[in-house]
Steps between C-alpha positions, in 0.01 A plus 500: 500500500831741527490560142167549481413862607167592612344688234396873646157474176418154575216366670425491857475067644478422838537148625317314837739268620328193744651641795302790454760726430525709149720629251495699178680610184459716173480241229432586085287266375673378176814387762502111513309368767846355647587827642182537711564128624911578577338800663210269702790182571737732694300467832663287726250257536438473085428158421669383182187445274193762646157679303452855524099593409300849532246543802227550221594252273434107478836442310835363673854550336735259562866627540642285231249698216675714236420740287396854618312653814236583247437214356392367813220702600736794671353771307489830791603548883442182663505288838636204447486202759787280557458134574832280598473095433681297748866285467303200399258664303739637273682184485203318377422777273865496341454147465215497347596713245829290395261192466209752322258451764462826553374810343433830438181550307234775383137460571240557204495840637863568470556449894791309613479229759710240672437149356675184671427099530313383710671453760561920551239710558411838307487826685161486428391186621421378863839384658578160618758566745424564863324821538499732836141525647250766392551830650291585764418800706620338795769249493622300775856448607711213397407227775846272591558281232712140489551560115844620380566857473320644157692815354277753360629844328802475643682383207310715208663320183307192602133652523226560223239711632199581320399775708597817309402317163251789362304278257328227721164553726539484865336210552815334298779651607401514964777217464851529446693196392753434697792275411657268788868523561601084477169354600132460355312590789190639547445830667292517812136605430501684828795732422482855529669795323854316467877648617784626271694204673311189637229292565513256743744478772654832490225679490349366822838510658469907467253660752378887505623501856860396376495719170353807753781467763804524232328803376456628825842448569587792248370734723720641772197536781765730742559759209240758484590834274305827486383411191313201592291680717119480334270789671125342360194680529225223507298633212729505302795245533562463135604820437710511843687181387611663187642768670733267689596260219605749290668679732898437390636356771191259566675154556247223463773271697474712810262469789154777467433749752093562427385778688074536439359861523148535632295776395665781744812453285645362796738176487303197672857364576853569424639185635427182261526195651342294238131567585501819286674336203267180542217774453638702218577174269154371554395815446700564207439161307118610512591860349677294219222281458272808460731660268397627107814282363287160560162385399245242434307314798632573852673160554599466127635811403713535210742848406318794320617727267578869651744738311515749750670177732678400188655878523546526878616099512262392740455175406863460556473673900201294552684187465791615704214542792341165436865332517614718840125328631578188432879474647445729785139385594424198316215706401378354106282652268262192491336663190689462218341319175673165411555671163725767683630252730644299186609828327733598778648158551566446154226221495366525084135555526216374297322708235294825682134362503210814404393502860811607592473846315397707789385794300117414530421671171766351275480146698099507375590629112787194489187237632300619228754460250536158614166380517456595157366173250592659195751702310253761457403559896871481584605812250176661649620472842861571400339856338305570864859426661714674261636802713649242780610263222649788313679622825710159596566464082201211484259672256504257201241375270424123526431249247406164707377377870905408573651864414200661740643258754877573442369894514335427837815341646700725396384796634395331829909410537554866421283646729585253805885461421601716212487834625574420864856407380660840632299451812603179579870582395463756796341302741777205449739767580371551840426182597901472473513660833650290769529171268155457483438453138813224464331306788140547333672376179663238663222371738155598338332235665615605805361770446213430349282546841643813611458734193159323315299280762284658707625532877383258706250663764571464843335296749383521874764224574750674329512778778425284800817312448714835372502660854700406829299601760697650843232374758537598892568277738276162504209525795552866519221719440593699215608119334115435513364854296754388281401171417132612448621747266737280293163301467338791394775588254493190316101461476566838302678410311294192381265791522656712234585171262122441480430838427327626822715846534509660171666699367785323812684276297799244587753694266413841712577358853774360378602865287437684867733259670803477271404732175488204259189400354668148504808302645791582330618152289831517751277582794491800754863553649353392816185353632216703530397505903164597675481708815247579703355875599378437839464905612142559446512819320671306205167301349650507112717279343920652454731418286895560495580397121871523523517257772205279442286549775121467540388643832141365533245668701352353799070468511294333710274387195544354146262772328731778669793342449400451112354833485784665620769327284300581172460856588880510599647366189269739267560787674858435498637770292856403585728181551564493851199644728124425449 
């Protein structure tokens, strides 16, 4: 490719490779088709024999073609996706070819497509190797398994994925095929989203507590710089945080000093002893949640397109925050879509489905087009829809059922992954902070849990067995109000599990004991204790965050005792007193 220069009047190509990541050159179209392929084969992971097709097209190229770009199809600024064969496959392939069982041919309709014996199947015909399970909206993690380890991704030569292959439905291409490294076994059907490395043993040998504490170990919990200081203003912690992490000498790998301002302007706090911070991440992660760079369903939420945070970088700062959450609280998102999951880990992703389009008003003119029966009610629908096709470079007259379908897909991939690309490049970015993104990239099933899954809501047991409880002295008088109120504590709690105190829930007495909504995935750094307030002027519940104390109240009847606790933790506008 050194002695071919890039022509400065040529025409604009840009290339999807199966990882996801893109490329792109000026090419004139009357150059032979060789140079675009030396151009395509210089990625590291090039397989020797690969196809290169448009997104809009039905037509493959195989890299061994000749004669110009233009004669293949190539005729204006393109995207054209990549697709790698695996080791053996292109061993069979060569083969086949020196014993002419294998060919390139052209359809009646001057389409090219991959022929073989029987014994190799098309790119357009149902695989027969071992397939990965259907991808669902909720996968479970890899159980133990006795089966040898099963490398998947980690070696890219030796994968052919069909998942960024533009011209096949959805409903054909949910599976990728997936080629085993020395043995013929079948994949799990209860597998989720895989790993870059393993299946199998070293995968279960890797925990999120283990992963968590090396990261953890990165920061230096005695070192705490002026410029880690982060004054937050509840209303507004979003904006506060950005402050702070763009401050200059902000160092993620330093311990936080949160100091919360209530509405006098007056600090709630200037010493942070990890109550404050507990606070401010669980506090934060919900601001990021909340933001305008996501959308979509609340527990599914997928990045949206904002240039004014393309300008400013935000997606980039929000990522920073979610990865200083994560490491210094264990704090995860727990709303990510499995389609950004897989993005960020480098996972390749299935074709975007319509329902995906969150724009309500394009999502409904791309159904129409679909549901179309004929030629004639597809153009019809592509007319109503023509200022949003025109916009994302879809507008295009059709002539049959399978090019209204190739339009559909197309501009749902655009719309869902297309022009999120400079988003996503941001957010990746961020998510660099603190090692987090090489340990999501190396452990996505670790993972998995922490950034898509719902969290798991707390139960009544949960807190009964969090506490120690510092009881007087047994047969002593104060021992015996405390025992009757350690009874009444835990029937509230059942209390509050089955709904009986709303708008009390389990996640708020634990957020007015220790900050956090839940227990950090390496635990509190001590455990939490309940005291007793036995002066009788003290009849609502207290809290000292920092040290993890409850201080219960002291009532001679459940109903007070209850109705004293709820009013305590509602009216708590602090951590620390009721």
């Amino acid at each position: 490719m050194s002695a071919c220069e890039e022509p400065s009047d040529g025409v604009l190509i840009k290339f999807k490779y199966p990882n996801g990541h893109t490329n792109m050159r000026k090419f004139r179209l009357s150059e032979p088709i060789q140079i675009l392929f030396d151009f395509v084969g210089q990625d590291d992971i090039a397989s020797e024999i690969f196809v290169v097709q448009e997104a809009a097209s039905s037509r493959s190229v195989e890299s061994s073609s000749s004669g110009s770009i233009m004669d293949h199809g190539i005729k204006a600024s393109s995207t054209l996706y990549v697709l790698w064969f695996s080791n053996k496959d292109v061993q069979e392939i060569l083969s086949d070819q020196q014993n002419g069982a294998y060919a390139l041919h052209h359809t009646s309709h001057g389409q090219s497509s991959l022929s073989e014996t029987s014994t190799q199947p098309s790119l357009s015909e149902p695989p027969t190797r071992p397939l990965l399970p259907e991808p669902s909206t909720r996968p479970l993690l890899p159980e133990p398994s006795t089966q040898p380890p099963l490398t998947l991704f980690s070696q890219p030569q030796e994968i052919l994925t069909l998942y960024d292959e533009p011209s096949l439905s959805p409903s054909s291409v949910q599976e990728p095929i997936i080629i085993l490294d020395e043995q013929d076994e079948s994949v799990s059907q209860n597998q989720p989203p895989v790993s870059t490395h393993h299946l199998g043993g070293p995968v279960d040998e890797i925990d999120l507590q283990t992963i968590l504490k090396k990261m953890v170990s990165k920061v230096d919990g005695r070192f705490c710089p002026t410029s880690n200081q982060i004054n937050v203003c509840r209303d507004n912690v979003l904006l506060c945080s950005l402050r702070a992490f763009k401050r200059r000498f902000f160092n993620p790998e330093a311990k936080l000093d949160v100091v919360f301002v209530d509405e006098d302007d007056n600090g709630e706090g200037a010493v942070d002893e990890g109550g404050p911070t507990r606070e401010y991440l669980r506090l934060l992660m919900r601001a990021v949640h909340q933001s305008n760079i996501f959308e979509g369903h609340e527990k599914d939420r997928q990045l949206s397109l904002d240039t004014q945070a393309l300008q400013t970088k935000l997606y980039m700062w929000v990522a920073k925050m979610i990865a200083v959450c994560v490491v210094h609280g264990g704090v995860g998102p727990h709303f990510f879509s499995e389609r950004l999951f897989n993005q960020i880990c480098g996972i390749p992703t299935p074709p975007a489905m319509v329902d995906e389009v969150c724009d309500h008003a394009f999502r409904e003119q791309l159904i129409k087009i679909q549901e179309a029966t004929t030629v004639r009610e597809a153009n019809s629908a592509i007319a109503e829809a023509a200022d949003s096709l025109s916009i994302i470079g879809a507008l295009r007259h059709v002539s049959s059922l399978e090019e209204k379908d190739s339009l559909v897909q197309s501009a749902a991939d655009f719309f869902v992954n297309g022009r999120l690309a400079t988003a996503l490049d941001q957010f990746v970015e961020g998510l660099k902070t603190l090692g987090l993104l090489e340990e999501l990239r190396k452990n996505p099933a670790v993972f998995y849990n922490m950034f898509v899954s719902e969290e798991i809501p707390l139960q009544a047991k949960d807190l009964c067995t969090l506490f120690d409880v510092d009881f007087s002295v047994q047969g002593s008088n104060r021992r015996d109000r405390e025992n009757m109120t350690i009874c009444f504590w835990r029937d509230w709690l059942i209390d509050i599990e089955e709904g009986e105190c709303s708008p009390v829930t389990l996640e708020k007495v634990l957020e007015f004991t220790s900050g956090a909504s839940t227990v950090p995935p390496l635990g509190f750094p001590h455990r939490p204790q309940i005291q007793f307030l036995h002066e009788g002027n003290r009849i609502f519940p207290e809290a000292n965050t920092c040290i993890l104390v409850l201080r219960l109240p002291l009532h001679s009847s459940y109903e007070a005792f209850k109705q004293h606790m709820i009013e305590g933790i509602l009216q708590a506008p602090t951590f620390g007193l009721a």
